[in-house]
CSV table of C-alpha atoms and ligand atoms in Angstrom, one decimal:
chain,number,residue,atom,x,y,z
A,1,MET,CA,-23.2,-93.1,100.3
A,2,ASN,CA,-25.6,-93.5,103.1
A,3,THR,CA,-24.4,-91.2,105.8
A,4,HIS,CA,-27.1,-92.3,108.3
A,5,ARG,CA,-25.9,-91.7,111.8
A,6,HIS,CA,-27.8,-92.7,114.8
A,7,SER,CA,-27.1,-91.5,118.4
A,8,LYS,CA,-29.0,-92.9,121.3
A,9,PRO,CA,-29.9,-90.8,124.3
A,10,GLU,CA,-27.9,-91.8,127.3
A,11,GLN,CA,-30.8,-92.2,129.6
A,12,THR,CA,-34.6,-91.7,129.6
A,13,MET,CA,-36.2,-88.6,131.0
A,14,SER,CA,-37.7,-90.4,134.0
A,15,THR,CA,-34.2,-91.1,135.5
A,16,GLN,CA,-32.6,-88.0,134.1
A,17,ALA,CA,-31.2,-85.3,136.3
A,18,VAL,CA,-32.2,-81.9,135.0
A,19,SER,CA,-29.9,-79.0,134.5
A,20,THR,CA,-29.7,-76.7,137.4
A,21,GLN,CA,-29.5,-73.7,135.0
A,22,ALA,CA,-33.1,-74.0,133.8
A,23,ALA,CA,-36.4,-73.9,135.6
A,24,GLN,CA,-37.7,-77.3,136.7
A,25,PRO,CA,-41.2,-77.9,135.4
A,26,THR,CA,-43.5,-79.1,138.1
A,27,ASN,CA,-45.3,-81.3,135.6
A,28,ALA,CA,-42.1,-83.1,134.7
A,29,LEU,CA,-43.8,-86.4,133.8
A,30,ALA,CA,-46.7,-84.9,131.9
A,31,GLY,CA,-45.6,-86.6,128.7
A,32,ALA,CA,-45.6,-90.0,130.5
A,33,GLY,CA,-43.2,-91.4,128.0
A,34,LYS,CA,-45.1,-90.6,124.8
A,35,SER,CA,-42.9,-90.7,121.8
A,36,VAL,CA,-42.5,-87.7,119.5
A,37,LEU,CA,-40.6,-87.6,116.2
A,38,ILE,CA,-39.4,-84.2,115.2
A,39,SER,CA,-38.2,-83.5,111.7
A,40,GLY,CA,-35.4,-80.9,111.5
A,41,ALA,CA,-32.4,-80.1,113.7
A,42,SER,CA,-31.9,-76.4,113.2
A,43,VAL,CA,-33.7,-74.1,115.7
A,44,ALA,CA,-37.3,-75.1,116.1
A,45,GLY,CA,-36.7,-78.8,116.3
A,46,PRO,CA,-34.0,-78.9,119.0
A,47,ALA,CA,-35.9,-76.2,121.0
A,48,LEU,CA,-39.0,-78.3,121.0
A,49,ALA,CA,-37.0,-81.4,121.9
A,50,TYR,CA,-35.5,-79.5,124.8
A,51,TRP,CA,-38.9,-78.8,126.4
A,52,LEU,CA,-40.6,-82.0,125.5
A,53,SER,CA,-37.8,-84.1,127.0
A,54,ARG,CA,-38.0,-82.1,130.2
A,55,TYR,CA,-41.7,-82.8,130.4
A,56,GLY,CA,-41.3,-86.5,130.1
A,57,PHE,CA,-41.8,-87.1,126.4
A,58,ARG,CA,-39.4,-89.4,124.5
A,59,THR,CA,-38.0,-87.3,121.7
A,60,THR,CA,-36.3,-88.3,118.4
A,61,VAL,CA,-35.0,-85.7,116.0
A,62,VAL,CA,-34.4,-86.7,112.4
A,63,GLU,CA,-32.2,-84.3,110.2
A,64,ARG,CA,-31.7,-84.6,106.5
A,65,ALA,CA,-28.1,-83.2,106.7
A,66,PRO,CA,-25.4,-85.7,107.4
A,67,ALA,CA,-24.3,-83.7,110.5
A,68,LEU,CA,-25.2,-80.5,112.4
A,69,ARG,CA,-25.2,-77.7,109.9
A,70,GLU,CA,-22.6,-75.3,111.3
A,71,GLY,CA,-21.9,-71.6,110.3
A,72,GLY,CA,-24.5,-69.9,108.2
A,73,TYR,CA,-25.9,-66.4,108.3
A,74,ALA,CA,-26.7,-64.2,111.3
A,75,VAL,CA,-30.1,-64.5,113.1
A,76,ASP,CA,-31.3,-62.5,116.0
A,77,PHE,CA,-33.6,-62.4,119.1
A,78,ARG,CA,-35.3,-59.3,120.3
A,79,GLY,CA,-37.5,-58.4,123.2
A,80,ASP,CA,-38.4,-60.2,126.5
A,81,ALA,CA,-40.6,-63.0,125.1
A,82,HIS,CA,-37.6,-64.3,123.0
A,83,LEU,CA,-35.0,-63.7,125.7
A,84,SER,CA,-37.1,-65.1,128.6
A,85,VAL,CA,-37.6,-68.4,126.8
A,86,LEU,CA,-33.8,-68.7,126.1
A,87,GLU,CA,-33.1,-67.8,129.7
A,88,ARG,CA,-35.4,-70.5,131.0
A,89,MET,CA,-33.7,-73.0,128.7
A,90,GLY,CA,-30.5,-72.0,130.4
A,91,ILE,CA,-28.8,-71.1,127.1
A,92,LEU,CA,-29.0,-67.3,127.0
A,93,GLY,CA,-25.5,-67.1,128.5
A,94,ASP,CA,-24.1,-69.3,125.8
A,95,ILE,CA,-25.9,-67.4,123.1
A,96,GLU,CA,-24.6,-64.1,124.5
A,97,ALA,CA,-21.1,-65.5,124.6
A,98,ALA,CA,-21.3,-66.4,120.9
A,99,ARG,CA,-23.0,-63.2,119.8
A,100,THR,CA,-21.7,-61.5,116.7
A,101,ASN,CA,-21.2,-58.1,118.4
A,102,MET,CA,-21.9,-56.2,115.1
A,103,GLY,CA,-21.8,-52.5,114.9
A,104,ALA,CA,-23.6,-50.3,112.4
A,105,MET,CA,-24.0,-51.4,108.7
A,106,SER,CA,-22.9,-48.9,106.1
A,107,TYR,CA,-24.3,-48.3,102.6
A,108,VAL,CA,-21.5,-47.6,100.1
A,109,ASN,CA,-21.4,-46.1,96.6
A,110,ASP,CA,-19.6,-47.5,93.5
A,111,ALA,CA,-16.2,-46.4,94.9
A,112,GLY,CA,-16.9,-48.0,98.3
A,113,ARG,CA,-17.3,-44.6,100.0
A,114,LYS,CA,-19.8,-44.8,102.9
A,115,ILE,CA,-22.9,-42.8,102.1
A,116,ALA,CA,-25.3,-43.8,104.9
A,117,SER,CA,-25.4,-46.1,107.9
A,118,MET,CA,-28.0,-48.3,109.6
A,119,PRO,CA,-27.7,-48.7,113.4
A,120,ALA,CA,-27.1,-52.3,114.6
A,121,ASP,CA,-30.4,-52.5,116.7
A,122,LEU,CA,-32.4,-52.2,113.4
A,123,PHE,CA,-31.0,-55.5,112.1
A,124,ALA,CA,-29.3,-57.3,114.9
A,125,GLY,CA,-32.0,-57.2,117.6
A,126,ASP,CA,-30.9,-57.6,121.2
A,127,VAL,CA,-28.6,-60.5,120.6
A,128,GLU,CA,-27.4,-61.7,117.2
A,129,ILE,CA,-25.7,-65.0,116.6
A,130,LEU,CA,-24.8,-67.2,113.5
A,131,ARG,CA,-27.6,-69.7,112.9
A,132,GLY,CA,-25.1,-72.6,113.0
A,133,ASP,CA,-23.7,-71.5,116.3
A,134,LEU,CA,-27.3,-71.4,117.7
A,135,ALA,CA,-28.0,-74.8,116.3
A,136,ARG,CA,-24.9,-76.2,118.0
A,137,ILE,CA,-25.9,-74.6,121.4
A,138,LEU,CA,-29.4,-76.1,121.1
A,139,HIS,CA,-28.0,-79.5,120.1
A,140,ASP,CA,-25.6,-79.5,123.1
A,141,ALA,CA,-28.5,-78.6,125.4
A,142,THR,CA,-30.6,-81.6,124.2
A,143,ARG,CA,-28.4,-84.4,122.9
A,144,ASP,CA,-28.2,-86.3,126.3
A,145,ARG,CA,-32.0,-86.6,126.4
A,146,THR,CA,-32.9,-86.7,122.8
A,147,GLU,CA,-32.1,-89.3,120.1
A,148,TYR,CA,-30.6,-87.5,117.0
A,149,VAL,CA,-30.7,-89.3,113.6
A,150,PHE,CA,-28.6,-87.4,111.0
A,151,GLY,CA,-28.6,-88.1,107.3
A,152,ASP,CA,-32.1,-89.3,107.0
A,153,SER,CA,-35.6,-88.0,106.3
A,154,ILE,CA,-39.2,-89.0,106.7
A,155,ALA,CA,-40.4,-90.7,103.6
A,156,ASP,CA,-44.0,-91.3,104.5
A,157,LEU,CA,-46.5,-91.0,107.3
A,158,ALA,CA,-49.5,-93.3,108.0
A,159,GLU,CA,-51.6,-92.2,110.9
A,160,ASP,CA,-54.1,-94.5,112.7
A,161,GLU,CA,-56.2,-94.2,115.9
A,162,ASN,CA,-53.2,-94.8,118.2
A,163,GLY,CA,-50.2,-93.4,116.5
A,164,VAL,CA,-48.2,-92.6,113.4
A,165,GLU,CA,-46.3,-95.2,111.4
A,166,VAL,CA,-43.3,-93.5,109.9
A,167,SER,CA,-41.1,-94.7,107.1
A,168,PHE,CA,-37.7,-93.2,106.4
A,169,GLU,CA,-35.6,-92.8,103.4
A,170,HIS,CA,-32.8,-94.9,105.0
A,171,GLY,CA,-33.7,-96.2,108.4
A,172,ALA,CA,-36.3,-98.9,109.3
A,173,PRO,CA,-39.9,-97.8,109.8
A,174,ARG,CA,-40.9,-96.8,113.3
A,175,ARG,CA,-44.0,-95.9,115.2
A,176,PHE,CA,-44.5,-92.6,117.2
A,177,ASP,CA,-47.3,-91.0,119.2
A,178,LEU,CA,-46.8,-87.7,117.5
A,179,VAL,CA,-44.9,-86.2,114.6
A,180,ILE,CA,-43.7,-82.6,114.4
A,181,GLY,CA,-42.4,-80.9,111.3
A,182,ALA,CA,-39.7,-78.4,112.1
A,183,ASP,CA,-38.1,-78.9,108.8
A,184,GLY,CA,-38.2,-75.3,107.4
A,185,LEU,CA,-39.6,-73.5,104.4
A,186,HIS,CA,-39.7,-76.6,102.2
A,187,SER,CA,-41.0,-78.9,104.9
A,188,ARG,CA,-41.3,-82.6,104.0
A,189,VAL,CA,-43.8,-83.1,106.9
A,190,ARG,CA,-46.0,-80.3,105.6
A,191,ALA,CA,-46.0,-81.8,102.1
A,192,LEU,CA,-46.9,-85.3,103.4
A,193,ALA,CA,-49.6,-84.2,105.9
A,194,PHE,CA,-51.0,-81.0,104.5
A,195,GLY,CA,-50.4,-80.9,100.8
A,196,PRO,CA,-48.2,-79.4,98.2
A,197,GLU,CA,-45.8,-76.6,98.9
A,198,GLN,CA,-47.3,-74.2,96.5
A,199,SER,CA,-50.6,-74.2,98.5
A,200,PHE,CA,-48.8,-72.6,101.4
A,201,VAL,CA,-45.5,-71.0,100.4
A,202,ARG,CA,-45.8,-67.4,99.1
A,203,PRO,CA,-42.8,-66.2,97.3
A,204,SER,CA,-42.1,-62.5,97.7
A,205,GLY,CA,-40.4,-62.1,94.3
A,206,LEU,CA,-37.0,-61.9,95.9
A,207,SER,CA,-34.3,-64.6,96.3
A,208,CYS,CA,-31.1,-64.7,98.3
A,209,ALA,CA,-27.7,-66.3,98.0
A,210,ILE,CA,-25.3,-66.6,100.9
A,211,PHE,CA,-21.8,-67.9,101.3
A,212,THR,CA,-18.7,-67.4,103.4
A,213,THR,CA,-15.5,-65.9,102.0
A,214,ALA,CA,-12.3,-64.2,103.1
A,215,ASN,CA,-12.7,-60.9,104.9
A,216,HIS,CA,-10.5,-59.2,102.3
A,217,LEU,CA,-11.8,-55.7,103.1
A,218,GLY,CA,-10.7,-56.1,106.8
A,219,LEU,CA,-14.2,-55.4,108.1
A,220,ASP,CA,-14.2,-55.1,111.9
A,221,HIS,CA,-17.5,-56.2,113.3
A,222,THR,CA,-19.3,-54.3,110.6
A,223,GLY,CA,-21.0,-54.8,107.3
A,224,LEU,CA,-21.3,-53.0,104.0
A,225,ALA,CA,-24.3,-52.9,101.6
A,226,TYR,CA,-24.3,-51.8,98.0
A,227,LEU,CA,-27.7,-51.0,96.5
A,228,ASN,CA,-28.4,-51.5,92.8
A,229,PRO,CA,-32.0,-51.5,91.4
A,230,GLY,CA,-33.3,-55.0,92.1
A,231,LYS,CA,-29.9,-56.3,93.3
A,232,VAL,CA,-28.3,-55.8,96.6
A,233,VAL,CA,-24.9,-57.0,97.7
A,234,THR,CA,-24.0,-57.1,101.4
A,235,MET,CA,-20.9,-58.3,103.1
A,236,TYR,CA,-20.3,-58.5,106.8
A,237,SER,CA,-17.5,-59.7,109.0
A,238,ALA,CA,-18.0,-62.9,111.1
A,239,ARG,CA,-16.2,-65.1,113.7
A,240,GLY,CA,-14.1,-62.3,115.2
A,241,ASN,CA,-13.4,-60.8,111.7
A,242,THR,CA,-11.6,-64.0,110.5
A,243,GLU,CA,-14.1,-64.4,107.7
A,244,ALA,CA,-16.9,-62.6,105.9
A,245,LYS,CA,-20.5,-63.5,104.9
A,246,VAL,CA,-21.7,-62.4,101.6
A,247,VAL,CA,-25.5,-62.1,101.0
A,248,PHE,CA,-27.0,-61.3,97.6
A,249,TYR,CA,-30.7,-60.3,97.7
A,250,PHE,CA,-32.2,-59.9,94.2
A,251,VAL,CA,-35.5,-59.7,92.4
A,252,THR,CA,-36.6,-62.9,90.7
A,253,LYS,CA,-40.3,-62.2,90.0
A,254,GLU,CA,-41.5,-65.5,91.2
A,255,GLU,CA,-45.2,-65.7,90.7
A,256,PRO,CA,-47.4,-66.6,93.8
A,257,GLY,CA,-48.3,-70.3,93.4
A,258,ALA,CA,-45.2,-71.1,91.3
A,259,ASP,CA,-43.5,-74.3,92.3
A,260,ALA,CA,-40.9,-72.8,94.6
A,261,ALA,CA,-39.4,-76.3,95.1
A,262,SER,CA,-38.3,-76.5,91.5
A,263,HIS,CA,-37.6,-72.8,91.1
A,264,HIS,CA,-34.2,-72.1,89.5
A,265,GLY,CA,-33.2,-75.7,90.1
A,266,ARG,CA,-33.4,-75.1,93.8
A,267,ARG,CA,-31.4,-78.2,94.6
A,268,ASP,CA,-28.6,-77.6,92.1
A,269,PRO,CA,-26.0,-75.2,93.5
A,270,GLU,CA,-24.3,-74.9,90.1
A,271,GLN,CA,-27.4,-73.7,88.4
A,272,GLN,CA,-28.1,-71.3,91.3
A,273,LYS,CA,-24.5,-69.9,91.1
A,274,LYS,CA,-25.0,-69.4,87.4
A,275,LEU,CA,-28.2,-67.5,88.0
A,276,VAL,CA,-26.5,-65.3,90.6
A,277,ALA,CA,-23.5,-64.7,88.3
A,278,GLN,CA,-25.8,-63.7,85.4
A,279,THR,CA,-27.9,-61.5,87.6
A,280,TYR,CA,-24.9,-59.6,89.0
A,281,ALA,CA,-22.9,-59.4,85.7
A,282,GLY,CA,-21.8,-55.8,85.3
A,283,VAL,CA,-22.7,-54.7,88.9
A,284,GLY,CA,-20.0,-52.5,90.5
A,285,TRP,CA,-18.2,-52.1,93.8
A,286,GLU,CA,-16.7,-55.4,95.0
A,287,THR,CA,-19.2,-57.5,93.2
A,288,PRO,CA,-16.9,-59.1,90.6
A,289,ARG,CA,-14.5,-60.2,93.3
A,290,LEU,CA,-17.3,-61.6,95.4
A,291,LEU,CA,-18.8,-63.4,92.4
A,292,SER,CA,-15.5,-65.1,91.7
A,293,ALA,CA,-15.2,-66.2,95.4
A,294,MET,CA,-18.8,-67.6,95.1
A,295,TRP,CA,-17.7,-70.4,92.8
A,296,ASP,CA,-15.3,-71.8,95.4
A,297,ALA,CA,-17.7,-71.4,98.4
A,298,THR,CA,-18.4,-74.7,100.1
A,299,ASP,CA,-21.4,-73.4,102.2
A,300,PHE,CA,-23.3,-71.7,99.3
A,301,TYR,CA,-27.0,-71.4,100.2
A,302,PHE,CA,-29.8,-70.2,97.9
A,303,ASP,CA,-33.5,-69.8,98.3
A,304,SER,CA,-36.5,-67.7,97.6
A,305,ILE,CA,-37.6,-65.1,100.2
A,306,SER,CA,-41.0,-66.4,101.0
A,307,GLN,CA,-43.6,-66.6,103.7
A,308,VAL,CA,-45.6,-69.6,104.7
A,309,ARG,CA,-49.4,-69.0,105.2
A,310,MET,CA,-51.6,-71.8,106.6
A,311,ASP,CA,-55.0,-71.8,108.2
A,312,SER,CA,-53.9,-74.5,110.6
A,313,TRP,CA,-50.6,-75.9,111.6
A,314,THR,CA,-52.0,-79.2,113.0
A,315,ARG,CA,-53.7,-82.2,111.5
A,316,GLY,CA,-54.4,-85.3,113.5
A,317,ARG,CA,-51.3,-86.4,115.3
A,318,VAL,CA,-49.0,-84.1,113.1
A,319,ALA,CA,-48.1,-80.5,113.9
A,320,LEU,CA,-45.8,-78.0,112.2
A,321,LEU,CA,-43.5,-75.6,114.0
A,322,GLY,CA,-41.1,-72.7,113.0
A,323,ASP,CA,-40.6,-71.8,109.4
A,324,ALA,CA,-42.3,-75.0,108.3
A,325,ALA,CA,-45.6,-73.6,109.8
A,326,TRP,CA,-45.4,-69.9,109.5
A,327,CYS,CA,-42.1,-68.6,108.0
A,328,PRO,CA,-42.5,-64.9,108.4
A,329,SER,CA,-39.7,-64.2,105.7
A,330,PRO,CA,-36.0,-64.0,106.5
A,331,LEU,CA,-36.3,-60.2,106.0
A,332,SER,CA,-38.7,-59.9,109.0
A,333,GLY,CA,-35.9,-60.7,111.6
A,334,MET,CA,-38.6,-62.6,113.5
A,335,GLY,CA,-38.3,-66.2,112.4
A,336,THR,CA,-35.8,-67.5,115.0
A,337,GLY,CA,-37.5,-65.9,117.9
A,338,LEU,CA,-40.9,-67.2,116.7
A,339,ALA,CA,-39.3,-70.7,116.4
A,340,VAL,CA,-38.2,-70.8,120.0
A,341,VAL,CA,-41.3,-69.2,121.4
A,342,GLY,CA,-43.5,-71.6,119.3
A,343,ALA,CA,-41.5,-74.6,120.7
A,344,TYR,CA,-42.0,-73.4,124.2
A,345,VAL,CA,-45.8,-73.0,123.7
A,346,LEU,CA,-46.3,-76.3,121.8
A,347,ALA,CA,-44.3,-78.3,124.4
A,348,GLY,CA,-46.0,-76.5,127.3
A,349,GLU,CA,-49.5,-77.1,125.9
A,350,LEU,CA,-48.7,-80.8,125.3
A,351,ALA,CA,-47.5,-81.1,128.9
A,352,ALA,CA,-50.4,-79.1,130.3
A,353,ALA,CA,-52.8,-81.5,128.4
A,354,ALA,CA,-50.9,-84.5,129.7
A,355,GLY,CA,-50.1,-85.5,126.1
A,356,ASP,CA,-53.6,-85.2,124.8
A,357,HIS,CA,-52.7,-83.8,121.4
A,358,ARG,CA,-56.2,-82.7,120.4
A,359,THR,CA,-56.5,-80.3,123.4
A,360,ALA,CA,-52.9,-79.2,123.1
A,361,PHE,CA,-52.9,-78.6,119.4
A,362,THR,CA,-56.1,-76.4,119.7
A,363,ARG,CA,-54.5,-74.4,122.4
A,364,TYR,CA,-51.2,-74.1,120.5
A,365,ARG,CA,-53.0,-72.6,117.5
A,366,ASN,CA,-55.0,-70.2,119.7
A,367,VAL,CA,-52.0,-69.0,121.6
A,368,MET,CA,-49.8,-68.5,118.6
A,369,ARG,CA,-52.1,-67.3,115.9
A,370,ASP,CA,-52.2,-63.5,116.4
A,371,TYR,CA,-48.5,-63.5,117.4
A,372,VAL,CA,-47.5,-65.2,114.2
A,373,LEU,CA,-49.7,-62.9,112.1
A,374,GLY,CA,-48.1,-59.8,113.7
A,375,CYS,CA,-44.6,-61.2,112.9
A,376,GLN,CA,-45.6,-62.1,109.4
A,377,LYS,CA,-46.8,-58.5,108.9
A,378,VAL,CA,-43.3,-57.2,109.6
A,379,GLY,CA,-42.0,-59.5,106.9
A,380,GLU,CA,-44.5,-58.3,104.2
A,381,GLY,CA,-43.3,-54.8,103.5
A,382,VAL,CA,-39.6,-55.0,104.2
A,383,GLY,CA,-38.5,-56.3,100.7
A,384,ARG,CA,-39.2,-52.9,99.1
A,385,TRP,CA,-36.8,-51.3,101.5
A,386,MET,CA,-34.2,-54.0,101.5
A,387,VAL,CA,-34.1,-54.4,97.8
A,388,PRO,CA,-35.3,-51.2,96.1
A,389,ASP,CA,-36.4,-52.1,92.6
A,390,ASN,CA,-35.5,-48.8,90.8
A,391,ARG,CA,-32.9,-46.0,91.0
A,392,PHE,CA,-35.2,-43.5,92.7
A,393,MET,CA,-36.1,-46.0,95.5
A,394,ALA,CA,-32.4,-46.9,95.9
A,395,TRP,CA,-31.6,-43.2,96.3
A,396,PHE,CA,-34.5,-42.7,98.6
A,397,VAL,CA,-33.5,-45.6,100.9
A,398,ASN,CA,-29.9,-44.3,101.1
A,399,GLN,CA,-31.2,-40.8,102.0
A,400,ASN,CA,-33.4,-42.3,104.7
A,401,TYR,CA,-30.5,-44.1,106.3
A,402,ARG,CA,-28.3,-41.0,105.9
A,403,LEU,CA,-30.8,-38.9,107.8
A,404,LEU,CA,-31.9,-41.5,110.3
A,405,PRO,CA,-29.5,-40.4,113.1
A,406,TYR,CA,-31.0,-36.9,113.1
A,407,VAL,CA,-34.8,-37.7,112.9
A,408,PRO,CA,-36.9,-37.6,116.0
A,409,TRP,CA,-38.4,-41.1,115.3
A,410,LYS,CA,-35.0,-42.8,114.9
A,411,GLY,CA,-35.7,-45.3,117.7
A,412,GLN,CA,-39.2,-46.1,116.5
A,413,ILE,CA,-38.4,-48.8,114.0
A,414,ALA,CA,-36.4,-50.9,116.5
A,415,ARG,CA,-39.1,-50.2,119.3
A,416,SER,CA,-41.9,-51.3,116.9
A,417,ALA,CA,-40.1,-54.6,116.0
A,418,ARG,CA,-39.5,-55.3,119.7
A,419,LYS,CA,-43.2,-54.6,120.5
A,420,THR,CA,-44.2,-57.1,117.8
A,421,ALA,CA,-41.8,-59.7,119.2
A,422,ASN,CA,-43.2,-59.2,122.7
A,423,ALA,CA,-46.9,-59.3,121.7
A,424,ILE,CA,-47.6,-62.7,123.4
A,425,ASP,CA,-48.5,-63.7,126.9
A,426,LEU,CA,-46.5,-66.7,127.8
A,427,ALA,CA,-48.0,-69.1,130.3
A,428,SER,CA,-45.6,-70.6,132.9
A,429,TYR,CA,-46.6,-74.2,132.0
A,430,GLY,CA,-45.8,-75.3,135.6
A,431,SER,CA,-42.5,-73.5,135.6
A,432,THR,CA,-41.5,-70.1,136.9
A,433,ASP,CA,-44.0,-67.4,136.0
A,434,LEU,CA,-42.9,-65.4,133.0
A,435,SER,CA,-45.1,-62.4,133.7
A,436,GLY,CA,-42.5,-60.6,135.9
A,437,VAL,CA,-39.7,-60.6,133.3
A,438,THR,CA,-40.5,-57.4,131.3
A,439,GLY,CA,-38.0,-54.6,131.5
A,440,ARG,CA,-35.1,-57.0,132.3
A,441,PRO,CA,-31.7,-55.3,132.0
A,442,ARG,CA,-29.7,-55.8,128.8
B,501,FAD,C1,-30.6,-65.0,104.7
B,501,FAD,C2,-31.4,-65.3,105.9
B,501,FAD,C3,-31.3,-64.3,106.9
B,501,FAD,C4,-32.1,-64.5,108.0
B,501,FAD,N1,-32.0,-63.6,109.0
B,501,FAD,C5,-32.7,-63.7,110.1
B,501,FAD,C6,-32.7,-62.7,111.2
B,501,FAD,O1,-31.9,-61.8,111.1
B,501,FAD,N2,-33.4,-62.9,112.3
B,501,FAD,C7,-34.2,-64.0,112.4
B,501,FAD,O2,-34.9,-64.1,113.4
B,501,FAD,N3,-34.3,-64.9,111.4
B,501,FAD,C8,-33.6,-64.8,110.3
B,501,FAD,N4,-33.7,-65.7,109.3
B,501,FAD,C9,-34.7,-66.8,109.4
B,501,FAD,C10,-34.3,-67.9,110.3
B,501,FAD,O3,-33.1,-68.5,109.8
B,501,FAD,C11,-35.4,-68.9,110.4
B,501,FAD,O4,-36.6,-68.3,110.7
B,501,FAD,C12,-35.1,-70.0,111.5
B,501,FAD,O5,-33.9,-70.6,111.2
B,501,FAD,C13,-36.3,-71.0,111.5
B,501,FAD,O6,-35.8,-72.1,112.1
B,501,FAD,P1,-36.5,-73.5,111.8
B,501,FAD,O7,-35.8,-74.5,112.7
B,501,FAD,O8,-38.0,-73.4,111.8
B,501,FAD,O9,-36.1,-73.8,110.3
B,501,FAD,P2,-34.7,-73.9,109.5
B,501,FAD,O10,-33.7,-73.1,110.2
B,501,FAD,O11,-35.0,-73.7,108.1
B,501,FAD,O12,-34.3,-75.5,109.7
B,501,FAD,C14,-35.0,-76.5,109.1
B,501,FAD,C15,-34.1,-77.8,109.3
B,501,FAD,O13,-34.8,-78.9,108.8
B,501,FAD,C16,-33.9,-79.7,108.0
B,501,FAD,N5,-34.7,-80.4,107.0
B,501,FAD,C17,-35.2,-79.9,105.8
B,501,FAD,N6,-35.8,-80.8,105.2
B,501,FAD,C18,-35.7,-82.0,105.9
B,501,FAD,C19,-36.2,-83.3,105.8
B,501,FAD,N7,-36.9,-83.7,104.7
B,501,FAD,N8,-36.0,-84.2,106.8
B,501,FAD,C20,-35.2,-83.8,107.9
B,501,FAD,N9,-34.7,-82.6,108.0
B,501,FAD,C21,-35.0,-81.7,107.1
B,501,FAD,C22,-32.9,-78.6,107.4
B,501,FAD,O14,-31.7,-79.2,107.0
B,501,FAD,C23,-32.8,-77.7,108.6
B,501,FAD,O15,-31.8,-78.2,109.5
B,501,FAD,C24,-32.9,-65.6,108.2
B,501,FAD,C25,-33.0,-66.6,107.2
B,501,FAD,C26,-32.2,-66.4,106.0
B,501,FAD,C27,-32.3,-67.4,104.9
């Protein structure tokens, strides 16, 4: 059934009263009514729509899912660059109110006895929230000024001198001044405007499967991880301990350049569940119980753990943003912050250039490039630690976490991640200067 749903913005930006919570850009009409189509309504897309609509652009977001995708796994923000952008959007308070409030995560042995623990600031950043809760907050902050179209997808793009003719899988063709792909790791916009996925997506050799289940262990704002060579099982409480998220990370030996889109029947959840069940057959601790819960999970998610590497994120009137452009790997803990910072910069540069996309896209690339590379570096080496591929490494990782509270460099890992997340100078783009925000209290 065609689930196409179309919601019109209530009024245009030129007559729109802006929220008193967020800073008022001085160049509020810089977009001068130019139309921008954004593909993807998760994090990057709505964050971009927020800023562009404030700057006077007409924004439309098209999302393949039939409705906002709620729930999902935990994502985090760390450091002042991330938090300042959220603060300026007026949504930091809402995000803090919905935070997961997780404590330390413990590693357990076969019998479920805790053998080591990982402090929360190593994996939960400064504020951690479920991805779906974040998407809802962003949607709430933008839906009165942005047109959302759910249950549809861009089918083709034809660019000419003055705009882009866009055809959709379901809706009628439309014309836009600019098109932005914020449609994640397997971006349709990237495939249409830049080329096949395998030219840009670099699989790490790991995959992950995630689903929600009952919190049958009674976890209280905490998580447990069970390491097996090449196969990790984690389970953490969510939504005030009323449920639990299960994440399986495991080695799949995907070759670089392999067609990640067809990998393990990526779009067939039954095939993916079978692969997970085969991979984890015979694995101890709570694994058999979690595997049997997996078959009933309605929110099962499966993908390869990959990075996206591109020389340029823009071509003509098309640009990419967020995971579509530079996915640093889910294991980096940087993707969500990068998506909101990138949205702030892309919209700010478009406003500063009064909608001249050539100037703005060049600036966007220059401002973001080193920042993105730094965040991607974090994602490169983490897999070996997260999913040790042999018994010795699994033992070594457990020992490290066991000793972590006592070693002098215990705060160094979190400090280093925060430093990477802060390694960008954000311009004010006509709004309040961001330079004075470092060292804000948490
Ligand atoms: C297991 C896991 C754990 C993670 N943990 C963290 C963490 O701790 N910290 C962190 O910062 N990040 C984490 N991430 C990464 C984080 O989720 C992403 O970096 C972030 O969501 C990027 O946002 P995005 O909007 O660019 O892309 P996505 O969140 O991937 O959203 C893309 C959107 O585009 C839509 N879409 C896809 N194709 C189309 C199409 N053809 N047409 C229209 N719409 C389409 C999708 O439905 C989706 O809504 C994790 C990711 C995973 C998988």
